[in-house]
Short mmCIF file of C-alpha atoms in Angstrom, two decimals:
data_model
loop_
_atom_site.label_atom_id
_atom_site.label_comp_id
_atom_site.label_asym_id
_atom_site.label_seq_id
_atom_site.Cartn_x
_atom_site.Cartn_y
_atom_site.Cartn_z
CA MET A 1 -12.55 14.76 24.64
CA ASP A 2 -15.98 13.25 24.01
CA HIS A 3 -15.14 10.29 21.79
CA SER A 4 -18.74 9.88 20.63
CA VAL A 5 -18.47 13.14 18.67
CA PRO A 6 -16.00 12.04 15.95
CA ALA A 7 -17.88 8.76 15.47
CA ALA A 8 -21.25 10.45 15.02
CA ARG A 9 -19.77 13.12 12.77
CA ALA A 10 -18.04 10.53 10.57
CA TRP A 11 -21.23 8.52 10.06
CA ALA A 12 -23.11 11.70 9.16
CA ALA A 13 -20.36 12.57 6.69
CA LEU A 14 -20.44 9.19 4.91
CA PRO A 15 -22.43 10.36 1.85
CA GLY A 16 -19.94 13.20 1.38
CA ILE A 17 -16.99 10.83 1.87
CA LEU A 18 -18.32 8.53 -0.85
CA ALA A 19 -18.92 11.44 -3.22
CA ASP A 20 -15.39 12.72 -2.61
CA ILE A 21 -13.84 9.31 -3.27
CA LYS A 22 -15.80 9.08 -6.51
CA ARG A 23 -14.48 12.48 -7.54
CA LEU A 24 -10.85 11.48 -6.98
CA VAL A 25 -11.19 8.03 -8.56
CA ALA A 26 -12.78 9.61 -11.64
CA CYS A 27 -9.60 11.65 -12.16
CA GLU A 28 -7.16 9.00 -13.33
CA SER A 29 -3.55 9.51 -12.25
CA PRO A 30 -0.98 6.97 -13.44
CA SER A 31 2.43 7.88 -12.02
CA SER A 32 4.15 7.72 -15.39
CA ASP A 33 1.88 10.32 -17.02
CA LEU A 34 2.94 13.68 -15.59
CA GLY A 35 0.04 15.46 -17.27
CA ALA A 36 -2.44 13.09 -15.64
CA VAL A 37 -0.70 13.55 -12.28
CA ALA A 38 -0.95 17.34 -12.67
CA ARG A 39 -4.67 17.09 -13.46
CA SER A 40 -5.14 14.83 -10.45
CA ALA A 41 -3.31 17.35 -8.27
CA ASP A 42 -5.76 20.01 -9.44
CA CYS A 43 -8.66 17.75 -8.48
CA VAL A 44 -7.20 16.95 -5.05
CA ALA A 45 -6.43 20.63 -4.48
CA GLU A 46 -9.98 21.70 -5.35
CA LEU A 47 -11.49 19.06 -3.10
CA GLY A 48 -9.09 19.91 -0.27
CA ALA A 49 -9.81 23.62 -0.57
CA ALA A 50 -13.52 22.90 -0.27
CA ARG A 51 -13.15 20.56 2.69
CA LEU A 52 -10.32 22.32 4.54
CA GLY A 53 -11.04 25.94 3.73
CA ALA A 54 -7.58 26.57 2.34
CA ALA A 55 -5.74 25.99 -0.91
CA PRO A 56 -2.58 23.89 -0.79
CA GLU A 57 0.91 24.81 -1.82
CA ARG A 58 1.78 23.22 -5.15
CA ILE A 59 5.29 21.80 -5.23
CA VAL A 60 6.45 20.68 -8.67
CA LEU A 61 9.69 18.67 -8.70
CA ASP A 62 11.03 17.33 -12.00
CA GLY A 63 7.54 17.73 -13.42
CA VAL A 64 5.76 15.82 -10.64
CA THR A 65 3.08 17.74 -8.74
CA HIS A 66 2.88 17.40 -4.96
CA LEU A 67 0.51 19.22 -2.59
CA ARG A 68 1.01 20.49 0.95
CA TRP A 69 -1.39 21.96 3.48
CA ARG A 70 0.08 23.41 6.68
CA PHE A 71 -2.25 24.49 9.45
CA GLY A 72 -1.40 27.03 12.11
CA PRO A 73 1.66 29.26 12.40
CA GLY A 74 3.83 26.94 14.44
CA PRO A 75 6.03 23.99 13.50
CA THR A 76 4.38 20.77 12.37
CA ARG A 77 3.67 18.30 15.16
CA VAL A 78 1.72 15.69 13.19
CA LEU A 79 2.34 14.88 9.53
CA LEU A 80 -0.46 13.23 7.56
CA LEU A 81 1.03 11.55 4.52
CA GLY A 82 -0.55 10.19 1.34
CA HIS A 83 -0.20 10.05 -2.43
CA HIS A 84 -2.53 10.74 -5.33
CA ASP A 85 -0.78 8.78 -8.08
CA THR A 86 -1.84 5.22 -8.91
CA VAL A 87 -0.60 2.21 -10.88
CA TRP A 88 -3.67 2.24 -13.14
CA PRO A 89 -3.16 3.42 -16.76
CA LEU A 90 -5.41 5.97 -18.41
CA GLY A 91 -8.62 4.35 -19.62
CA SER A 92 -8.92 1.96 -16.66
CA LEU A 93 -12.26 3.51 -15.72
CA SER A 94 -13.75 2.02 -18.86
CA THR A 95 -12.99 -1.51 -17.64
CA HIS A 96 -13.12 -0.84 -13.88
CA PRO A 97 -15.78 1.87 -13.43
CA PHE A 98 -16.45 3.49 -10.08
CA ASN A 99 -19.24 1.58 -8.38
CA VAL A 100 -20.80 1.18 -4.94
CA SER A 101 -22.85 -1.97 -4.53
CA GLY A 102 -23.60 -4.26 -1.62
CA GLY A 103 -21.52 -2.20 0.76
CA VAL A 104 -18.43 -2.43 -1.47
CA LEU A 105 -16.86 0.50 -3.33
CA ARG A 106 -14.81 -0.25 -6.43
CA GLY A 107 -12.69 1.73 -8.86
CA PRO A 108 -9.05 2.09 -9.92
CA GLY A 109 -6.99 3.49 -7.07
CA CYS A 110 -9.88 3.58 -4.59
CA PHE A 111 -8.10 1.39 -2.02
CA ASP A 112 -4.56 2.50 -2.83
CA MET A 113 -5.11 5.19 -1.83
CA LYS A 114 -7.68 7.77 -2.84
CA ALA A 115 -10.09 6.77 -0.08
CA GLY A 116 -7.28 7.45 2.40
CA LEU A 117 -6.83 10.97 1.05
CA VAL A 118 -10.53 11.70 1.49
CA MET A 119 -10.45 10.30 5.03
CA ALA A 120 -7.52 12.58 5.88
CA MET A 121 -9.39 15.66 4.65
CA HIS A 122 -12.54 14.81 6.57
CA ALA A 123 -10.55 14.05 9.73
CA ILE A 124 -8.71 17.37 9.60
CA ALA A 125 -11.95 19.23 8.87
CA ALA A 126 -13.51 17.69 11.98
CA LEU A 127 -10.81 19.08 14.31
CA PRO A 128 -11.74 22.19 16.31
CA ASP A 129 -8.25 23.53 15.63
CA PRO A 130 -5.93 21.75 13.18
CA GLY A 131 -2.95 23.96 14.05
CA GLY A 132 0.20 21.85 14.08
CA VAL A 133 -1.02 19.45 11.37
CA THR A 134 0.51 19.18 7.91
CA LEU A 135 -1.07 17.17 5.10
CA LEU A 136 1.39 16.18 2.39
CA VAL A 137 0.06 14.51 -0.77
CA THR A 138 2.73 13.31 -3.16
CA GLY A 139 2.52 12.34 -6.82
CA ASP A 140 5.16 9.65 -7.33
CA GLU A 141 4.88 7.11 -4.51
CA GLU A 142 3.98 4.21 -6.78
CA VAL A 143 7.30 4.57 -8.66
CA GLY A 144 9.47 4.81 -5.55
CA SER A 145 9.08 8.52 -4.67
CA PRO A 146 12.14 9.67 -6.63
CA THR A 147 11.22 13.37 -6.48
CA SER A 148 9.34 13.44 -3.19
CA ARG A 149 11.67 11.55 -0.86
CA GLU A 150 13.63 14.60 0.28
CA LEU A 151 10.40 16.57 0.69
CA ILE A 152 8.88 13.81 2.84
CA GLU A 153 11.97 13.46 5.00
CA THR A 154 12.20 17.22 5.53
CA GLU A 155 8.53 17.49 6.50
CA ALA A 156 8.73 14.52 8.88
CA SER A 157 11.93 15.54 10.65
CA GLY A 158 11.18 16.67 14.19
CA CYS A 159 7.48 15.78 14.10
CA ALA A 160 5.91 13.97 17.03
CA ALA A 161 4.21 11.56 14.64
CA ALA A 162 3.72 10.67 10.99
CA LEU A 163 0.37 9.08 10.15
CA VAL A 164 0.30 7.34 6.79
CA LEU A 165 -3.01 6.96 4.99
CA GLU A 166 -2.04 3.92 2.97
CA ALA A 167 -4.72 1.23 2.93
CA SER A 168 -4.92 -1.23 5.79
CA ALA A 169 -3.54 -4.75 5.85
CA ASP A 170 -5.88 -7.73 5.78
CA GLY A 171 -8.89 -7.38 8.05
CA GLY A 172 -8.19 -3.70 8.72
CA ALA A 173 -4.88 -4.27 10.52
CA LEU A 174 -2.61 -1.27 10.89
CA LYS A 175 0.83 -1.63 9.35
CA THR A 176 3.31 -1.42 12.20
CA GLU A 177 6.29 -2.87 10.34
CA ARG A 178 7.37 -2.51 6.72
CA LYS A 179 10.41 -4.11 5.23
CA GLY A 180 13.14 -1.94 3.83
CA VAL A 181 13.73 -2.18 0.08
CA SER A 182 16.93 -2.28 -1.93
CA ARG A 183 17.12 -2.56 -5.71
CA TYR A 184 20.14 -3.60 -7.74
CA GLU A 185 21.14 -4.23 -11.34
CA VAL A 186 23.82 -6.83 -11.98
CA HIS A 187 25.57 -6.30 -15.33
CA VAL A 188 27.65 -9.14 -16.78
CA ARG A 189 30.15 -8.61 -19.59
CA GLY A 190 31.76 -11.45 -21.50
CA HIS A 191 33.05 -11.89 -25.03
CA ALA A 192 31.07 -12.76 -28.15
CA ALA A 193 31.93 -15.66 -30.45
CA HIS A 194 30.16 -17.87 -32.98
CA ALA A 195 28.19 -20.43 -30.99
CA GLY A 196 28.70 -23.17 -33.59
CA LEU A 197 32.14 -22.56 -35.04
CA GLU A 198 34.26 -21.48 -32.07
CA PRO A 199 32.31 -21.14 -28.83
CA GLU A 200 35.49 -21.76 -26.85
CA ARG A 201 36.76 -18.34 -27.95
CA GLY A 202 33.88 -16.60 -26.22
CA VAL A 203 33.14 -15.75 -22.61
CA ASN A 204 29.48 -16.59 -22.14
CA ALA A 205 27.77 -13.76 -20.29
CA GLY A 206 24.60 -15.85 -20.11
CA THR A 207 26.39 -18.63 -18.25
CA GLU A 208 28.00 -16.10 -15.92
CA LEU A 209 24.60 -14.51 -15.40
CA ALA A 210 23.21 -17.92 -14.38
CA HIS A 211 25.97 -18.33 -11.77
CA GLN A 212 25.23 -14.87 -10.36
CA VAL A 213 21.45 -15.42 -10.29
CA LEU A 214 21.98 -18.54 -8.18
CA ALA A 215 24.44 -16.73 -5.91
CA VAL A 216 22.02 -13.87 -5.35
CA ASN A 217 19.09 -16.19 -4.80
CA ALA A 218 21.05 -18.02 -2.10
CA LEU A 219 21.21 -14.83 -0.01
CA THR A 220 17.54 -15.17 0.96
CA ASP A 221 17.28 -15.95 4.69
CA PRO A 222 13.79 -16.81 5.97
CA THR A 223 15.04 -16.88 9.57
CA ARG A 224 15.81 -13.15 9.29
CA GLY A 225 12.76 -12.33 7.20
CA THR A 226 15.09 -11.44 4.34
CA THR A 227 14.15 -12.01 0.71
CA VAL A 228 16.59 -11.55 -2.16
CA VAL A 229 14.86 -12.15 -5.47
CA PRO A 230 16.39 -12.05 -8.96
CA THR A 231 13.69 -10.61 -11.22
CA ALA A 232 13.90 -9.30 -14.82
CA LEU A 233 16.86 -10.70 -16.74
CA SER A 234 18.22 -10.82 -20.26
CA ALA A 235 21.30 -11.94 -22.16
CA GLY A 236 22.54 -12.31 -25.71
CA THR A 237 21.64 -10.95 -29.11
CA THR A 238 21.13 -13.85 -31.53
CA ALA A 239 20.52 -17.59 -31.28
CA ASN A 240 23.94 -18.50 -32.70
CA THR A 241 26.14 -16.04 -30.79
CA VAL A 242 27.86 -16.54 -27.44
CA PRO A 243 26.34 -13.73 -25.34
CA ALA A 244 28.72 -10.85 -24.69
CA TYR A 245 26.38 -9.09 -22.25
CA GLY A 246 23.67 -9.94 -19.75
CA ARG A 247 21.89 -8.26 -16.88
CA PHE A 248 19.33 -8.91 -14.19
CA ASP A 249 17.50 -6.98 -11.50
CA VAL A 250 17.46 -7.85 -7.81
CA ASP A 251 14.72 -7.02 -5.30
CA VAL A 252 15.81 -7.11 -1.63
CA ARG A 253 13.42 -6.85 1.34
CA VAL A 254 14.70 -6.69 4.94
CA ARG A 255 13.33 -6.05 8.42
CA SER A 256 16.15 -3.98 9.88
CA GLU A 257 18.62 -1.33 8.85
CA HIS A 258 21.47 -3.58 9.98
CA GLU A 259 20.25 -6.33 7.67
CA GLN A 260 19.92 -3.88 4.79
CA THR A 261 23.56 -2.86 5.25
CA ARG A 262 24.68 -6.50 5.52
CA LEU A 263 22.97 -7.45 2.25
CA ASP A 264 24.32 -4.38 0.50
CA THR A 265 27.85 -5.45 1.39
CA LEU A 266 27.27 -9.02 0.21
CA ILE A 267 25.75 -8.05 -3.13
CA ARG A 268 28.46 -5.52 -3.91
CA ALA A 269 31.08 -8.21 -3.10
CA LEU A 270 29.88 -10.60 -5.83
CA GLN A 271 32.74 -11.88 -7.99
CA PRO A 272 32.68 -13.41 -11.50
CA ILE A 273 33.01 -17.17 -11.83
CA LEU A 274 34.12 -17.54 -15.45
CA PRO A 275 37.64 -16.43 -16.45
CA GLY A 276 37.38 -13.27 -18.52
CA ALA A 277 33.92 -12.26 -17.27
CA ASP A 278 33.35 -8.91 -15.57
CA LEU A 279 30.61 -7.73 -13.23
CA GLU A 280 29.22 -4.26 -12.57
CA ILE A 281 26.68 -3.80 -9.78
CA THR A 282 24.57 -0.67 -9.55
CA GLY A 283 21.72 0.44 -7.29
CA GLY A 284 21.39 0.08 -3.54
CA PRO A 285 18.98 0.77 -0.67
CA ASN A 286 15.81 2.53 -1.83
CA ARG A 287 13.74 2.71 1.36
CA PRO A 288 14.82 2.09 4.95
CA PRO A 289 12.72 -0.34 6.99
CA LEU A 290 9.87 0.81 9.17
CA GLU A 291 10.82 -1.16 12.26
CA ALA A 292 8.39 -2.15 15.00
CA GLY A 293 9.87 0.31 17.48
CA ALA A 294 8.89 3.25 15.28
CA SER A 295 5.19 2.43 15.51
CA ALA A 296 4.78 0.74 18.89
CA ASP A 297 3.68 3.72 21.00
CA LEU A 298 1.38 5.10 18.30
CA PHE A 299 -0.29 1.73 17.85
CA VAL A 300 -1.00 1.49 21.58
CA ARG A 301 -2.47 4.98 21.49
CA ALA A 302 -4.62 4.17 18.45
CA ALA A 303 -5.83 0.90 19.99
CA ARG A 304 -6.89 2.72 23.15
CA LEU A 305 -8.80 5.31 21.14
CA ALA A 306 -10.47 2.63 19.00
CA ASP A 307 -11.75 1.01 22.19
CA ARG A 308 -13.12 4.32 23.47
CA LEU A 309 -14.85 4.86 20.14
CA GLY A 310 -16.52 1.48 20.38
CA LEU A 311 -14.69 0.13 17.32
CA LYS A 312 -13.53 -3.45 17.01
CA ALA A 313 -10.14 -4.15 18.53
CA LEU A 314 -7.29 -2.98 16.35
CA THR A 315 -4.79 -5.50 15.03
CA SER A 316 -1.34 -4.94 13.57
CA ALA A 317 0.60 -6.48 10.73
CA ALA A 318 4.15 -6.63 9.43
CA VAL A 319 4.19 -6.37 5.64
CA GLY A 320 6.79 -6.77 2.92
CA GLY A 321 5.64 -3.85 0.81
CA ALA A 322 7.12 -0.41 1.34
CA SER A 323 5.54 3.04 1.49
CA ASP A 324 6.55 6.61 2.19
CA GLY A 325 6.20 5.69 5.86
CA ASN A 326 9.56 3.98 5.49
CA PHE A 327 11.09 7.39 4.85
CA THR A 328 9.45 9.06 7.86
CA ALA A 329 10.56 6.23 10.13
CA GLY A 330 14.02 6.42 8.59
CA VAL A 331 14.50 9.99 9.87
CA GLY A 332 13.49 8.93 13.37
CA THR A 333 9.86 10.07 13.37
CA PRO A 334 7.36 7.77 15.12
CA THR A 335 5.24 6.40 12.28
CA LEU A 336 1.95 4.53 12.05
CA ASP A 337 0.91 3.21 8.64
CA GLY A 338 -2.17 1.57 7.17
CA LEU A 339 -4.60 4.10 8.66
CA GLY A 340 -6.53 4.39 5.39
CA ALA A 341 -9.35 2.37 3.94
CA VAL A 342 -10.26 -1.22 4.82
CA GLY A 343 -10.72 -3.46 1.81
CA GLY A 344 -8.35 -5.26 -0.52
CA GLY A 345 -7.11 -5.94 -4.02
CA ALA A 346 -4.58 -3.13 -4.28
CA HIS A 347 -3.25 -2.88 -7.86
CA ALA A 348 -5.56 -5.74 -8.91
CA ASP A 349 -8.84 -6.21 -10.74
CA ASP A 350 -10.72 -6.67 -7.48
CA GLU A 351 -9.48 -3.48 -5.79
CA HIS A 352 -12.20 -2.43 -3.36
CA VAL A 353 -13.11 -0.55 -0.18
CA LEU A 354 -15.58 -1.68 2.49
CA VAL A 355 -18.02 1.20 2.85
CA ASP A 356 -19.16 0.47 6.42
CA GLU A 357 -15.56 0.70 7.65
CA LEU A 358 -15.03 4.25 6.36
CA PRO A 359 -16.82 6.16 9.17
CA GLY A 360 -15.08 4.28 11.97
CA ARG A 361 -11.64 4.63 10.43
CA THR A 362 -12.21 8.34 9.81
CA ALA A 363 -13.37 8.79 13.39
CA LEU A 364 -10.28 6.96 14.64
CA LEU A 365 -8.03 9.22 12.59
CA THR A 366 -9.79 12.32 13.91
CA ALA A 367 -9.45 11.13 17.50
CA LEU A 368 -5.80 10.19 17.02
CA LEU A 369 -5.00 13.59 15.55
CA ALA A 370 -6.78 15.39 18.38
CA ASP A 371 -5.06 13.25 20.99
CA LEU A 372 -1.60 13.84 19.52
CA LEU A 373 -2.15 17.58 19.26
CA VAL A 374 -3.16 17.76 22.91
CA THR A 375 -0.58 15.41 24.43
CA THR A 376 2.59 15.97 22.39
CA PRO A 377 4.73 19.07 22.83
CA ALA A 378 5.63 21.24 19.89
CA PRO A 379 9.08 20.35 18.55
CA ASP A 380 11.93 22.66 19.36
CA LEU A 381 12.39 23.77 15.76
CA PRO A 382 12.25 27.07 13.92
CA VAL A 383 8.78 28.02 12.80
CA ARG A 384 8.22 27.12 9.15
CA ALA A 385 6.72 30.07 7.39
CA HIS A 386 4.08 29.44 4.77
CA GLU A 387 5.60 29.67 1.32
#
């Protein structure tokens, strides 16, 4: 293909890309507000229908609205994956209004990841024939994808590639590794007693909790890239009572599935230290890791296309944060993440997108889609009929 075409088209489309990002940012969509997520889904659907010439399927699971566009009659070969929910509460636009100044675009959720959604739509619209592409836009990624995980895994299974429109890493690097995530709650039960009159009759759940926090913290292993972090914790009821109950949360990040299993075994094997104390451990793996092998071939392909497009050399990054790309990699689908906007400040006051990077990244996505559709065979799966 003529690689100058997507680059020229993307630069010409920049005013429309900016207008589309503004439209999505202006529709606030905190994950916890299902009404706001539904309104955001309407906005994304209307924009997608205008850009793609087709309305999406609306998939509502436990009140959360997800959107899916499937192109062509055959099975999906390339899955484009994004989300329209954000971490920003309603009213954030009043303190963080949409703005473009000095080549920088700002607004709640612009970087993570409404700019990526707009890029996906413009890239698909630029294809001569998008048959074989599916665009899935979920509404609960920021809270761990509790309703969309099965949907994502089903859509990704058997695809030649999953391309995730999460924002880039620092400097525009693509995300070729993501750590797997496990979450646990450690519950400690002791026995209450008066702290001044007869503390010896109690079993101090707070003291037991302290032992367990230290034990969990000691599982961190920098040589393996493993972090095990005790986070929110609480114990006791009043200042003069031996605590009968305590609890704390644990955040685990690992680079490999084997390491995730190893840590799961160790955490579930925790034993109480104080006589009379009991432990209950709940939770477990939340997202499998996106290991380097899942992205290696796609990164090489993307880097080659970036060079042909005259873009700066692509770089890659391993990151601790997770995304829905962890799920696609977990079902064995080659996955490349961080293909969205270049900028920074995700979830923070300085969230922003670099405007001049948008055309090149959109052109790269268009070229990568076209290349995958031409060079990868259709999966040997039953045709998915449009619902």
